[in-house]
mmCIF file with all atom_site columns, C-alpha atoms in Angstrom:
data_model
loop_
_atom_site.group_PDB
_atom_site.id
_atom_site.type_symbol
_atom_site.label_atom_id
_atom_site.label_alt_id
_atom_site.label_comp_id
_atom_site.label_asym_id
_atom_site.label_entity_id
_atom_site.label_seq_id
_atom_site.pdbx_PDB_ins_code
_atom_site.Cartn_x
_atom_site.Cartn_y
_atom_site.Cartn_z
_atom_site.occupancy
_atom_site.B_iso_or_equiv
_atom_site.pdbx_formal_charge
_atom_site.auth_seq_id
_atom_site.auth_comp_id
_atom_site.auth_asym_id
_atom_site.auth_atom_id
_atom_site.pdbx_PDB_model_num
ATOM 1   C CA . MET B 1 1   ? -90.488  -143.887 51.716 1.00 0.00 ? 1   MET B CA 1
ATOM 2   C CA . VAL B 1 2   ? -92.573  -147.072 51.909 1.00 0.00 ? 2   VAL B CA 1
ATOM 3   C CA . GLU B 1 3   ? -90.908  -147.834 55.234 1.00 0.00 ? 3   GLU B CA 1
ATOM 4   C CA . ASN B 1 4   ? -92.095  -144.473 56.624 1.00 0.00 ? 4   ASN B CA 1
ATOM 5   C CA . MET B 1 5   ? -95.657  -145.115 55.426 1.00 0.00 ? 5   MET B CA 1
ATOM 6   C CA . VAL B 1 6   ? -95.699  -148.456 57.226 1.00 0.00 ? 6   VAL B CA 1
ATOM 7   C CA . LYS B 1 7   ? -94.413  -146.829 60.426 1.00 0.00 ? 7   LYS B CA 1
ATOM 8   C CA . ASP B 1 8   ? -97.099  -144.108 60.196 1.00 0.00 ? 8   ASP B CA 1
ATOM 9   C CA . GLN B 1 9   ? -99.793  -146.720 59.648 1.00 0.00 ? 9   GLN B CA 1
ATOM 10  C CA . VAL B 1 10  ? -98.622  -148.795 62.629 1.00 0.00 ? 10  VAL B CA 1
ATOM 11  C CA . HIS B 1 11  ? -98.667  -145.642 64.785 1.00 0.00 ? 11  HIS B CA 1
ATOM 12  C CA . GLU B 1 12  ? -102.374 -145.182 63.964 1.00 0.00 ? 12  GLU B CA 1
ATOM 13  C CA . LEU B 1 13  ? -103.237 -148.763 64.936 1.00 0.00 ? 13  LEU B CA 1
ATOM 14  C CA . ASN B 1 14  ? -104.200 -149.613 68.502 1.00 0.00 ? 14  ASN B CA 1
ATOM 15  C CA . LYS B 1 15  ? -104.349 -145.939 69.505 1.00 0.00 ? 15  LYS B CA 1
ATOM 16  C CA . GLU B 1 16  ? -107.364 -144.796 71.534 1.00 0.00 ? 16  GLU B CA 1
ATOM 17  C CA . TYR B 1 17  ? -109.273 -141.832 70.137 1.00 0.00 ? 17  TYR B CA 1
ATOM 18  C CA . HIS B 1 18  ? -111.433 -140.347 72.901 1.00 0.00 ? 18  HIS B CA 1
ATOM 19  C CA . ARG B 1 19  ? -114.797 -138.766 72.176 1.00 0.00 ? 19  ARG B CA 1
ATOM 20  C CA . PRO B 1 20  ? -117.569 -137.410 74.455 1.00 0.00 ? 20  PRO B CA 1
ATOM 21  C CA . TRP B 1 21  ? -119.479 -140.724 74.145 1.00 0.00 ? 21  TRP B CA 1
ATOM 22  C CA . GLY B 1 22  ? -116.493 -143.016 74.866 1.00 0.00 ? 22  GLY B CA 1
ATOM 23  C CA . TYR B 1 23  ? -113.608 -143.986 72.593 1.00 0.00 ? 23  TYR B CA 1
ATOM 24  C CA . TYR B 1 24  ? -112.540 -146.083 69.624 1.00 0.00 ? 24  TYR B CA 1
ATOM 25  C CA . VAL B 1 25  ? -109.415 -148.006 68.706 1.00 0.00 ? 25  VAL B CA 1
ATOM 26  C CA . VAL B 1 26  ? -108.290 -148.570 65.109 1.00 0.00 ? 26  VAL B CA 1
ATOM 27  C CA . ILE B 1 27  ? -107.249 -152.231 64.896 1.00 0.00 ? 27  ILE B CA 1
ATOM 28  C CA . ALA B 1 28  ? -106.773 -152.657 61.124 1.00 0.00 ? 28  ALA B CA 1
ATOM 29  C CA . LEU B 1 29  ? -106.252 -150.261 58.238 1.00 0.00 ? 29  LEU B CA 1
ATOM 30  C CA . GLY B 1 30  ? -105.727 -150.996 54.571 1.00 0.00 ? 30  GLY B CA 1
ATOM 31  C CA . ASP B 1 31  ? -106.584 -149.986 51.036 1.00 0.00 ? 31  ASP B CA 1
ATOM 32  C CA . GLY B 1 32  ? -110.305 -149.204 51.139 1.00 0.00 ? 32  GLY B CA 1
ATOM 33  C CA . PHE B 1 33  ? -111.023 -150.566 54.619 1.00 0.00 ? 33  PHE B CA 1
ATOM 34  C CA . GLN B 1 34  ? -110.614 -149.674 58.283 1.00 0.00 ? 34  GLN B CA 1
ATOM 35  C CA . THR B 1 35  ? -111.630 -151.673 61.342 1.00 0.00 ? 35  THR B CA 1
ATOM 36  C CA . LYS B 1 36  ? -112.337 -150.128 64.740 1.00 0.00 ? 36  LYS B CA 1
ATOM 37  C CA . ILE B 1 37  ? -113.500 -151.279 68.132 1.00 0.00 ? 37  ILE B CA 1
ATOM 38  C CA . ILE B 1 38  ? -115.966 -148.707 69.447 1.00 0.00 ? 38  ILE B CA 1
ATOM 39  C CA . HIS B 1 39  ? -116.663 -148.368 73.194 1.00 0.00 ? 39  HIS B CA 1
ATOM 40  C CA . VAL B 1 40  ? -119.843 -146.427 74.053 1.00 0.00 ? 40  VAL B CA 1
ATOM 41  C CA . ASN B 1 41  ? -120.362 -145.481 77.687 1.00 0.00 ? 41  ASN B CA 1
ATOM 42  C CA . PRO B 1 42  ? -123.754 -145.988 79.399 1.00 0.00 ? 42  PRO B CA 1
ATOM 43  C CA . GLY B 1 43  ? -126.282 -143.282 78.531 1.00 0.00 ? 43  GLY B CA 1
ATOM 44  C CA . GLN B 1 44  ? -124.216 -141.979 75.616 1.00 0.00 ? 44  GLN B CA 1
ATOM 45  C CA . LYS B 1 45  ? -124.675 -141.959 71.853 1.00 0.00 ? 45  LYS B CA 1
ATOM 46  C CA . LEU B 1 46  ? -122.856 -141.081 68.672 1.00 0.00 ? 46  LEU B CA 1
ATOM 47  C CA . SER B 1 47  ? -124.268 -138.294 66.528 1.00 0.00 ? 47  SER B CA 1
ATOM 48  C CA . VAL B 1 48  ? -127.011 -138.893 63.994 1.00 0.00 ? 48  VAL B CA 1
ATOM 49  C CA . GLN B 1 49  ? -124.870 -138.932 60.864 1.00 0.00 ? 49  GLN B CA 1
ATOM 50  C CA . SER B 1 50  ? -124.237 -140.200 57.364 1.00 0.00 ? 50  SER B CA 1
ATOM 51  C CA . HIS B 1 51  ? -121.215 -140.789 55.121 1.00 0.00 ? 51  HIS B CA 1
ATOM 52  C CA . ASN B 1 52  ? -120.915 -140.063 51.404 1.00 0.00 ? 52  ASN B CA 1
ATOM 53  C CA . HIS B 1 53  ? -117.922 -142.297 50.757 1.00 0.00 ? 53  HIS B CA 1
ATOM 54  C CA . ARG B 1 54  ? -118.152 -145.353 52.995 1.00 0.00 ? 54  ARG B CA 1
ATOM 55  C CA . SER B 1 55  ? -120.388 -148.108 54.234 1.00 0.00 ? 55  SER B CA 1
ATOM 56  C CA . GLU B 1 56  ? -120.078 -149.675 57.670 1.00 0.00 ? 56  GLU B CA 1
ATOM 57  C CA . HIS B 1 57  ? -120.755 -153.089 59.180 1.00 0.00 ? 57  HIS B CA 1
ATOM 58  C CA . TRP B 1 58  ? -121.257 -153.228 62.968 1.00 0.00 ? 58  TRP B CA 1
ATOM 59  C CA . VAL B 1 59  ? -121.065 -156.329 65.160 1.00 0.00 ? 59  VAL B CA 1
ATOM 60  C CA . VAL B 1 60  ? -121.928 -156.083 68.852 1.00 0.00 ? 60  VAL B CA 1
ATOM 61  C CA . LEU B 1 61  ? -119.172 -157.667 70.951 1.00 0.00 ? 61  LEU B CA 1
ATOM 62  C CA . SER B 1 62  ? -120.614 -156.892 74.396 1.00 0.00 ? 62  SER B CA 1
ATOM 63  C CA . GLY B 1 63  ? -123.610 -155.132 75.914 1.00 0.00 ? 63  GLY B CA 1
ATOM 64  C CA . THR B 1 64  ? -126.761 -154.115 74.086 1.00 0.00 ? 64  THR B CA 1
ATOM 65  C CA . ALA B 1 65  ? -126.693 -151.478 71.363 1.00 0.00 ? 65  ALA B CA 1
ATOM 66  C CA . LYS B 1 66  ? -129.505 -149.341 70.044 1.00 0.00 ? 66  LYS B CA 1
ATOM 67  C CA . VAL B 1 67  ? -129.003 -148.556 66.371 1.00 0.00 ? 67  VAL B CA 1
ATOM 68  C CA . VAL B 1 68  ? -131.117 -145.972 64.580 1.00 0.00 ? 68  VAL B CA 1
ATOM 69  C CA . LEU B 1 69  ? -130.956 -146.556 60.831 1.00 0.00 ? 69  LEU B CA 1
ATOM 70  C CA . GLU B 1 70  ? -133.023 -144.455 58.441 1.00 0.00 ? 70  GLU B CA 1
ATOM 71  C CA . GLY B 1 71  ? -135.506 -143.633 61.219 1.00 0.00 ? 71  GLY B CA 1
ATOM 72  C CA . LYS B 1 72  ? -136.012 -147.232 62.397 1.00 0.00 ? 72  LYS B CA 1
ATOM 73  C CA . ASP B 1 73  ? -134.751 -148.518 65.766 1.00 0.00 ? 73  ASP B CA 1
ATOM 74  C CA . TYR B 1 74  ? -132.866 -151.813 66.105 1.00 0.00 ? 74  TYR B CA 1
ATOM 75  C CA . ILE B 1 75  ? -131.841 -153.379 69.422 1.00 0.00 ? 75  ILE B CA 1
ATOM 76  C CA . LEU B 1 76  ? -128.766 -155.562 68.950 1.00 0.00 ? 76  LEU B CA 1
ATOM 77  C CA . SER B 1 77  ? -127.271 -157.884 71.541 1.00 0.00 ? 77  SER B CA 1
ATOM 78  C CA . ARG B 1 78  ? -123.927 -159.664 71.552 1.00 0.00 ? 78  ARG B CA 1
ATOM 79  C CA . GLY B 1 79  ? -123.164 -161.404 68.260 1.00 0.00 ? 79  GLY B CA 1
ATOM 80  C CA . HIS B 1 80  ? -125.765 -159.516 66.236 1.00 0.00 ? 80  HIS B CA 1
ATOM 81  C CA . SER B 1 81  ? -124.816 -157.213 63.380 1.00 0.00 ? 81  SER B CA 1
ATOM 82  C CA . ILE B 1 82  ? -126.157 -154.567 61.034 1.00 0.00 ? 82  ILE B CA 1
ATOM 83  C CA . ASP B 1 83  ? -125.045 -153.019 57.729 1.00 0.00 ? 83  ASP B CA 1
ATOM 84  C CA . ILE B 1 84  ? -124.977 -149.238 57.310 1.00 0.00 ? 84  ILE B CA 1
ATOM 85  C CA . PRO B 1 85  ? -125.123 -148.384 53.582 1.00 0.00 ? 85  PRO B CA 1
ATOM 86  C CA . VAL B 1 86  ? -123.384 -145.366 52.045 1.00 0.00 ? 86  VAL B CA 1
ATOM 87  C CA . LYS B 1 87  ? -125.423 -142.165 52.662 1.00 0.00 ? 87  LYS B CA 1
ATOM 88  C CA . ALA B 1 88  ? -127.773 -143.863 55.182 1.00 0.00 ? 88  ALA B CA 1
ATOM 89  C CA . ILE B 1 89  ? -128.638 -141.701 58.199 1.00 0.00 ? 89  ILE B CA 1
ATOM 90  C CA . HIS B 1 90  ? -127.702 -143.620 61.329 1.00 0.00 ? 90  HIS B CA 1
ATOM 91  C CA . SER B 1 91  ? -126.651 -143.499 64.979 1.00 0.00 ? 91  SER B CA 1
ATOM 92  C CA . LEU B 1 92  ? -125.142 -145.903 67.515 1.00 0.00 ? 92  LEU B CA 1
ATOM 93  C CA . GLN B 1 93  ? -126.596 -145.433 70.994 1.00 0.00 ? 93  GLN B CA 1
ATOM 94  C CA . ASN B 1 94  ? -126.266 -146.894 74.472 1.00 0.00 ? 94  ASN B CA 1
ATOM 95  C CA . PRO B 1 95  ? -129.343 -146.063 76.587 1.00 0.00 ? 95  PRO B CA 1
ATOM 96  C CA . TYR B 1 96  ? -128.468 -148.901 78.966 1.00 0.00 ? 96  TYR B CA 1
ATOM 97  C CA . GLU B 1 97  ? -126.453 -149.184 82.204 1.00 0.00 ? 97  GLU B CA 1
ATOM 98  C CA . GLU B 1 98  ? -123.618 -151.353 80.826 1.00 0.00 ? 98  GLU B CA 1
ATOM 99  C CA . PRO B 1 99  ? -120.981 -150.122 78.351 1.00 0.00 ? 99  PRO B CA 1
ATOM 100 C CA . ILE B 1 100 ? -121.137 -151.513 74.834 1.00 0.00 ? 100 ILE B CA 1
ATOM 101 C CA . LYS B 1 101 ? -118.344 -152.651 72.573 1.00 0.00 ? 101 LYS B CA 1
ATOM 102 C CA . VAL B 1 102 ? -118.912 -152.804 68.808 1.00 0.00 ? 102 VAL B CA 1
ATOM 103 C CA . ILE B 1 103 ? -116.553 -153.800 66.030 1.00 0.00 ? 103 ILE B CA 1
ATOM 104 C CA . GLU B 1 104 ? -116.950 -151.523 63.016 1.00 0.00 ? 104 GLU B CA 1
ATOM 105 C CA . VAL B 1 105 ? -115.676 -152.381 59.548 1.00 0.00 ? 105 VAL B CA 1
ATOM 106 C CA . GLN B 1 106 ? -115.638 -149.397 57.202 1.00 0.00 ? 106 GLN B CA 1
ATOM 107 C CA . MET B 1 107 ? -115.328 -149.865 53.449 1.00 0.00 ? 107 MET B CA 1
ATOM 108 C CA . GLY B 1 108 ? -114.953 -147.077 50.909 1.00 0.00 ? 108 GLY B CA 1
ATOM 109 C CA . ASP B 1 109 ? -112.706 -144.562 49.242 1.00 0.00 ? 109 ASP B CA 1
ATOM 110 C CA . ASP B 1 110 ? -112.686 -141.963 52.067 1.00 0.00 ? 110 ASP B CA 1
ATOM 111 C CA . LEU B 1 111 ? -112.417 -143.382 55.576 1.00 0.00 ? 111 LEU B CA 1
ATOM 112 C CA . SER B 1 112 ? -111.447 -140.127 57.264 1.00 0.00 ? 112 SER B CA 1
ATOM 113 C CA . GLU B 1 113 ? -113.355 -138.306 59.979 1.00 0.00 ? 113 GLU B CA 1
ATOM 114 C CA . ASN B 1 114 ? -114.035 -135.633 57.306 1.00 0.00 ? 114 ASN B CA 1
ATOM 115 C CA . ASP B 1 115 ? -116.684 -137.927 55.791 1.00 0.00 ? 115 ASP B CA 1
ATOM 116 C CA . ILE B 1 116 ? -119.068 -137.450 58.717 1.00 0.00 ? 116 ILE B CA 1
ATOM 117 C CA . ILE B 1 117 ? -122.168 -135.362 58.055 1.00 0.00 ? 117 ILE B CA 1
ATOM 118 C CA . ARG B 1 118 ? -123.844 -134.674 61.408 1.00 0.00 ? 118 ARG B CA 1
ATOM 119 C CA . TYR B 1 119 ? -127.571 -133.967 61.614 1.00 0.00 ? 119 TYR B CA 1
ATOM 120 C CA . GLU B 1 120 ? -128.040 -134.129 65.392 1.00 0.00 ? 120 GLU B CA 1
ATOM 121 C CA . ASP B 1 121 ? -125.560 -134.344 68.237 1.00 0.00 ? 121 ASP B CA 1
ATOM 122 C CA . MET B 1 122 ? -126.052 -134.181 72.010 1.00 0.00 ? 122 MET B CA 1
ATOM 123 C CA . TYR B 1 123 ? -122.515 -132.771 72.390 1.00 0.00 ? 123 TYR B CA 1
ATOM 124 C CA . GLY B 1 124 ? -123.017 -129.724 70.128 1.00 0.00 ? 124 GLY B CA 1
ATOM 125 C CA . ARG B 1 125 ? -120.837 -130.934 67.230 1.00 0.00 ? 125 ARG B CA 1
ATOM 126 C CA . VAL B 1 126 ? -123.397 -130.287 64.446 1.00 0.00 ? 126 VAL B CA 1
#
């Protein structure tokens, strides 16, 4: 049984999950943490959202990211990072002409897509 769990976990790693704004790849997954690389296409943005069960730490790997956190805008360039606390309303945006790549480390007891509360979304997913 443990062998099957490991195989299932490996299957989830390095798989691209496409979204209207770009895609993400899960690169690490463990007890209470998940790490993704998020690619946001030019002119696109993730929904304005919060999470009840996880915090996130974002590091910009390439491009320039606009982060909206609790109503305040932050412009982050390569190498800069920001912490997203549990229940904080936030969004990752790319209003620029170059794609952005962000590494996201999630920590918490529910790391599923079910822990996304959307408040605003340009793709109609609210």
